[in-house]
Short mmCIF file of C-alpha atoms in Angstrom, two decimals:
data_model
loop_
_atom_site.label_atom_id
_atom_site.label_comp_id
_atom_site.label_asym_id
_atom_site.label_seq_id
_atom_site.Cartn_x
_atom_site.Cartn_y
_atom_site.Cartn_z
CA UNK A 29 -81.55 96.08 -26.95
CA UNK A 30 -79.69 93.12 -25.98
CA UNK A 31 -76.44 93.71 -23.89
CA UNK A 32 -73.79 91.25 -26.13
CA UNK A 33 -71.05 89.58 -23.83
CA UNK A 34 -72.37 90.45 -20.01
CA UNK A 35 -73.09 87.94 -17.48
CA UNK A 36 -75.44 88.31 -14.66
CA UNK A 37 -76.33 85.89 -11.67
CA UNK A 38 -80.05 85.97 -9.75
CA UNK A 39 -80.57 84.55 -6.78
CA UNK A 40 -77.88 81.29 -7.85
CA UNK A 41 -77.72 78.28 -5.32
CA UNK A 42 -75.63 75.21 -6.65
CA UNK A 43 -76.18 71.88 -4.99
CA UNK A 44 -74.11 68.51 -5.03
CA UNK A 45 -76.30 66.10 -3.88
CA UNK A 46 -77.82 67.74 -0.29
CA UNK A 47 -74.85 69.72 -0.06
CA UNK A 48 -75.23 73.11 -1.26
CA UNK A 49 -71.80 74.35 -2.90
CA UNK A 50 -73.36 77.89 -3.34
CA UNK A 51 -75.26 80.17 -1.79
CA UNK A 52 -77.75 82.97 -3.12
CA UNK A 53 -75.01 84.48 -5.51
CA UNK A 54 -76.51 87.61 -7.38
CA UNK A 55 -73.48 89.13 -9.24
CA UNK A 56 -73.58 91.55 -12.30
CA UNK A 57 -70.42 90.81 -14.31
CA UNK A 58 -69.10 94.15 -16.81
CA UNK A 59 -68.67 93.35 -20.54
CA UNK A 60 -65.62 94.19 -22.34
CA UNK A 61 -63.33 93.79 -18.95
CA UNK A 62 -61.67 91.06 -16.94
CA UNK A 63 -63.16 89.88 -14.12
CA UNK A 64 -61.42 87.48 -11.56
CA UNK A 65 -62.73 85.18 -9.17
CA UNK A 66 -60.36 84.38 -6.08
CA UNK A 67 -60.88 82.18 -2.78
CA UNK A 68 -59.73 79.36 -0.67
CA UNK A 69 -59.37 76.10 -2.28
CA UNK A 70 -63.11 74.46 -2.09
CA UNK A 71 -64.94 77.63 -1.87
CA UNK A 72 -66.85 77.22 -5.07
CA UNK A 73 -64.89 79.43 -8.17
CA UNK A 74 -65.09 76.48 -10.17
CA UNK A 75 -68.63 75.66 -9.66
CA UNK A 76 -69.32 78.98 -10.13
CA UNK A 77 -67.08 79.32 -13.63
CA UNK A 78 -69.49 75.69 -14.91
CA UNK A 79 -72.50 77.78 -13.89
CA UNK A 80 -71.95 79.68 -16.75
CA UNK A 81 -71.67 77.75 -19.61
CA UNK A 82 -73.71 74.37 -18.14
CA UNK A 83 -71.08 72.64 -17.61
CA UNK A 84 -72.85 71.09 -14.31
CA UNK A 85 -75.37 69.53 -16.78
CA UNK A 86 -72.60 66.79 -17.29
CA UNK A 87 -72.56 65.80 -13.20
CA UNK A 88 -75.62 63.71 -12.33
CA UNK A 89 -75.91 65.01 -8.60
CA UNK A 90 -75.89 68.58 -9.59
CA UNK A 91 -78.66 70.71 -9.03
CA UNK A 92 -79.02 74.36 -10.15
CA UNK A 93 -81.19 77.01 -8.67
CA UNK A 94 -81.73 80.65 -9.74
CA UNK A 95 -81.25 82.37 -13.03
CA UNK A 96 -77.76 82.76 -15.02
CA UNK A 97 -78.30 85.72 -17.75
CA UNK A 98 -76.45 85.56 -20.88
CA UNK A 99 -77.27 88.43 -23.22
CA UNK A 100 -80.86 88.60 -21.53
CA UNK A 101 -81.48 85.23 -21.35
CA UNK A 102 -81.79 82.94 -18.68
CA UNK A 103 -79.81 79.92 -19.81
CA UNK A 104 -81.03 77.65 -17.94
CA UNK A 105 -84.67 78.40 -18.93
CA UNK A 106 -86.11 75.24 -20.42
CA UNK A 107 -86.21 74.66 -24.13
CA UNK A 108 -82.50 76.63 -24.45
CA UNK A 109 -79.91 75.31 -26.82
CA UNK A 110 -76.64 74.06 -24.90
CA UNK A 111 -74.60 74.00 -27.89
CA UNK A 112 -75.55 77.96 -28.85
CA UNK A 113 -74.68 78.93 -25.00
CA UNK A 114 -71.51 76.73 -25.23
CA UNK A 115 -70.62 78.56 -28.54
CA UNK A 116 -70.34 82.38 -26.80
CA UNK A 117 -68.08 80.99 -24.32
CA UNK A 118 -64.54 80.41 -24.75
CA UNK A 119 -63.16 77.85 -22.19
CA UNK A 120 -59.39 77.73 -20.91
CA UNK A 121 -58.97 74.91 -18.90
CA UNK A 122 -56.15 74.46 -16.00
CA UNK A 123 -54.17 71.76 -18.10
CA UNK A 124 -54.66 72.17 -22.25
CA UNK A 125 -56.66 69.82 -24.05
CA UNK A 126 -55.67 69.95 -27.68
CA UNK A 127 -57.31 67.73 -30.00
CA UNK A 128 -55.59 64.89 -31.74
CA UNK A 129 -55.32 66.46 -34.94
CA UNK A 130 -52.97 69.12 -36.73
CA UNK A 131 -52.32 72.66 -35.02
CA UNK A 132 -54.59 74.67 -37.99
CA UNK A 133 -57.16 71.67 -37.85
CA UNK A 134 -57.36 72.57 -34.08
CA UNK A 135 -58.26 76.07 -34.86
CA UNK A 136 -60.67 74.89 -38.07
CA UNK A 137 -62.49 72.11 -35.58
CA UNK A 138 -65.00 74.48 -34.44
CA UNK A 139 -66.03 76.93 -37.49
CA UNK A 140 -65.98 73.14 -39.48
CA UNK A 141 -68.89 72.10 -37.12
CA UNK A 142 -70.98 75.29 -37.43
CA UNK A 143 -70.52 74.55 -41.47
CA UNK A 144 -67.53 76.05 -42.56
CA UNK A 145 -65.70 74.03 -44.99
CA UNK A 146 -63.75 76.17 -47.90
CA UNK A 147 -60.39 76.67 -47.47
CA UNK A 148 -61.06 80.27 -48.77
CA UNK A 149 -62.62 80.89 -45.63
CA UNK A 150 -60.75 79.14 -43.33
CA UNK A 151 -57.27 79.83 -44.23
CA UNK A 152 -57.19 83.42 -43.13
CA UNK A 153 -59.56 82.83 -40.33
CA UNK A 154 -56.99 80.30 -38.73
CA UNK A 155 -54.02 82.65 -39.10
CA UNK A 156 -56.20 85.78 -37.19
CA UNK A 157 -57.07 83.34 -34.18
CA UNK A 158 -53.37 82.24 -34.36
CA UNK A 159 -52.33 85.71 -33.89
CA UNK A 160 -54.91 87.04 -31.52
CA UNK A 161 -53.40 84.03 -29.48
CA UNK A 162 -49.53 84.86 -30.42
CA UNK A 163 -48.75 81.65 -31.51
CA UNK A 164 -48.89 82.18 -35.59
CA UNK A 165 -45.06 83.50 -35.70
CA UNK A 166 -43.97 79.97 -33.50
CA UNK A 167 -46.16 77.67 -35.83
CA UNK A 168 -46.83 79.14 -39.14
CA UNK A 169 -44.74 76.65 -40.97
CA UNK A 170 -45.60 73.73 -39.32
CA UNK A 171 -49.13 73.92 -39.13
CA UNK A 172 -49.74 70.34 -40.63
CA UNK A 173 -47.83 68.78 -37.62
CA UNK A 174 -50.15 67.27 -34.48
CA UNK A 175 -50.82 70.06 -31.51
CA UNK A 176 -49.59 67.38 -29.23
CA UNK A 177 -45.85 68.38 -30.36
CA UNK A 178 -46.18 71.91 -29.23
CA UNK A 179 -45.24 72.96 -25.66
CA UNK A 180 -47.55 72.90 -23.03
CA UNK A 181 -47.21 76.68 -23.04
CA UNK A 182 -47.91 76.71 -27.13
CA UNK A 183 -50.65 74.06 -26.30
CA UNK A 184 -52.56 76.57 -24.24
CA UNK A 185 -52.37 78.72 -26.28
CA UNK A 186 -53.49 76.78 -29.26
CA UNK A 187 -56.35 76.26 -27.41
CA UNK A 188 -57.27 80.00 -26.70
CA UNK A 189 -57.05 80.08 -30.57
CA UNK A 190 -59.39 77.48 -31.22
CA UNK A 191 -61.79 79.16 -28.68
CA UNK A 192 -61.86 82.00 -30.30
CA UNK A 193 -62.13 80.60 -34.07
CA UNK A 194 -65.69 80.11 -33.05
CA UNK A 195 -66.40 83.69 -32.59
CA UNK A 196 -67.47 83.63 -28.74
CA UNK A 197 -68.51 86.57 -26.62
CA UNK A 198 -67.17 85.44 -23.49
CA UNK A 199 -63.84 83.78 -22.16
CA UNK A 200 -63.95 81.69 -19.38
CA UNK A 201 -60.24 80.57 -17.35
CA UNK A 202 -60.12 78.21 -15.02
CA UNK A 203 -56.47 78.80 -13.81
CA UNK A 204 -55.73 78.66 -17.10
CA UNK A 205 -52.22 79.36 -16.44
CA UNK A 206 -51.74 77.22 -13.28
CA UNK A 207 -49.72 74.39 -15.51
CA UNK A 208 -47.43 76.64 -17.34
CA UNK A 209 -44.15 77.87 -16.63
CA UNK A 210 -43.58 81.80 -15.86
CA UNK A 211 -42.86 82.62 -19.01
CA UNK A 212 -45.89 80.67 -20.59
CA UNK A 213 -47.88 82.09 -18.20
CA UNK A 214 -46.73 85.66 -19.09
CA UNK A 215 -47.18 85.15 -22.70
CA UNK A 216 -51.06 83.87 -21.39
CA UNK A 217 -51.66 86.63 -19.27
CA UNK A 218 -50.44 89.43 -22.10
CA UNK A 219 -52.72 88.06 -24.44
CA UNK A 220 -55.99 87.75 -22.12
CA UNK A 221 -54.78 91.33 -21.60
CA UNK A 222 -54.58 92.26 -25.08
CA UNK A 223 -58.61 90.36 -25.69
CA UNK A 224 -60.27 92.05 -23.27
CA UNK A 225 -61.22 95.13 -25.05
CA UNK A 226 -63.57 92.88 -27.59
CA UNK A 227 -64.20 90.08 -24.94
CA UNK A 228 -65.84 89.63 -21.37
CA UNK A 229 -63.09 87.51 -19.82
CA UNK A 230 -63.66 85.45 -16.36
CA UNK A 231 -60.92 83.74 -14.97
CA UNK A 232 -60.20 81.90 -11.59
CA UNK A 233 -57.02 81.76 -10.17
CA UNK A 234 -55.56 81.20 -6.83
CA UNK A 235 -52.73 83.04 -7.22
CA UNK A 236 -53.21 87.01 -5.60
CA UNK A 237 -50.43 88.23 -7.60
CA UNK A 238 -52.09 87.17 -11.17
CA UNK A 239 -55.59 88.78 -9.68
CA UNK A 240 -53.51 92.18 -8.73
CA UNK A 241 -51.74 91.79 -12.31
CA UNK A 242 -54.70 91.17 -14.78
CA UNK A 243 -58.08 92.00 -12.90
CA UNK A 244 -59.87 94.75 -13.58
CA UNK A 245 -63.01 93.30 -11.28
CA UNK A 246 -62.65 91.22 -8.26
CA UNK A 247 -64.97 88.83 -7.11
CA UNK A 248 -64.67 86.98 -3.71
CA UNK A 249 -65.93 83.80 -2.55
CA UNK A 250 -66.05 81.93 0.76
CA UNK A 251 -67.50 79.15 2.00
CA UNK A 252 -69.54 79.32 -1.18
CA UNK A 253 -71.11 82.81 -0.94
CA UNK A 254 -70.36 85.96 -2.61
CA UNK A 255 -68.61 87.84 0.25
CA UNK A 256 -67.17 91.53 -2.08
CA UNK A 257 -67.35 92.43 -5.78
CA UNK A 258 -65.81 95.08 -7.11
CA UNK A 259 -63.14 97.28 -8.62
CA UNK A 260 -59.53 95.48 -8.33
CA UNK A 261 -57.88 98.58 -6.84
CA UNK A 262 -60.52 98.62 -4.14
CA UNK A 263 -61.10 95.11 -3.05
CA UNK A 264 -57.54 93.88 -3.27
CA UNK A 265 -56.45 97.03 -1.99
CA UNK A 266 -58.60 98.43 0.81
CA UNK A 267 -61.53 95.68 0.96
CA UNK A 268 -64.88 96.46 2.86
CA UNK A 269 -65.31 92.93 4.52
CA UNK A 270 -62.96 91.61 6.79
CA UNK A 271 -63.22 88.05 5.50
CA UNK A 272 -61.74 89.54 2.76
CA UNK A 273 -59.28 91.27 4.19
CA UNK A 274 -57.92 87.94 6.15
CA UNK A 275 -57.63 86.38 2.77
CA UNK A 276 -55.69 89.23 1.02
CA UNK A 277 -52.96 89.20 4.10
CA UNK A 278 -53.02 85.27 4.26
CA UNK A 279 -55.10 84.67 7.17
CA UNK A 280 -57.07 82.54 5.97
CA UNK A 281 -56.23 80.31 2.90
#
């Protein structure tokens, strides 16, 4: 029986041109939870968050090595369908990246490509992924008007709405909250919260505070390996390796 929404990595080396980015990363990720990857700046989180949904395939130097599992499937076995891998992963991005078109045709974009077109269909479905995303109360009479007029806040999360619209299994962050002000990012964080019990969410962040606040599952990176995974309560609390440790108390940065 396949295992919807859980990541796992094999034996994953990344490589930009001859320099390898990361090392030998074998890392079962839980479904339904949140998961949170921390590290210095330049230790590989987001190479390891564009493992995931192929993302590398758009950098020509980029080499890949190693299995990434997706609901028992290697995804980058050849013959696999991009566009179906791309589709079970929701991606939050550190800045948001509306599309130039109205806030409900933002959340229709995706379900439109897969061949959704009646209105029958899509009118309820874009009010749900409005309010999974607690935005519908702030836009539900102006829905007509272009995303690019909502806050950067409301933009962010217009865009975890239109994520969602396409019915993914997985949400990926890259410090998805890393442009927003406190209360934006509050409003982020308490709906990631809220998504996790249908959704296997992965986010980076840099900040230890969000990680302590949101993370059920810690992973840590340095110098582009895998150094602790785990329970948040036990590796940002009393963590086994002492790399780790130095990174928690600000040692190392």
């Amino acid at each position: 029986m396949v295992e919807r929404g859980r990541l796992s990595l094999r034996n994953l080396n990344v490589y930009y041109g001859r320099n390898q980015v990361l090392k030998n990363i074998n890392l079962d990720i839980p479904k339904n939870s949140l998961t949170v990857i921390i590290g210095p700046s330049g230790c590989g989180k987001t190479t390891l968050l564009k493992c995931f949904n192929r993302l590398l395939d758009e950098i020509e130097e980029a080499r890949v090595e190693g299995q990434v599992i997706v609901d028992d499937q290697n995804i980058y076995d050849p013959g696999v369908e991009v566009t179906l891998i791309r589709k079970k992963m929701g991606l939050l991005s550190q800045r948001p990246q509306v599309l130039p078109m109205s806030i409900y045709d933002n959340v229709a974009f995706g379900p439109r490509l897969l061949g959704q077109k009646d209105k029958s269909y899509l009118n309820p479905l874009v009010e749900k992924y409005l309010r999974l995303a607690g935005l519908w109360e702030e836009v539900k009479n102006r829905l007509n008007e272009p995303a690019n007029r909502l806050s950067i806040g409301q933009q962010q999360r217009l865009c975890l709405a239109r994520g969602l619209a396409v019915e993914p299994e997985i949400i990926l962050g890259d410090e998805p909250t890393s442009a927003l002000d406190p209360q934006s990012s509050r409003n982020v964080e308490a709906h990631l919260l809220s998504l996790k019990t249908n959704y296997t969410i992965v986010l980076v962040t840099h900040i230890l505070r969000q990680a302590k606040r949101l993370a059920d599952y810690v992973a840590f990176l340095y110098l582009g390996e895998l150094i602790e995974f785990g329970p948040a309560s036990e590796v940002l609390v009393s963590p086994r390796d002492p790399r780790t440790r130095a990174y928690i108390t600000g040692e190392i940065s």
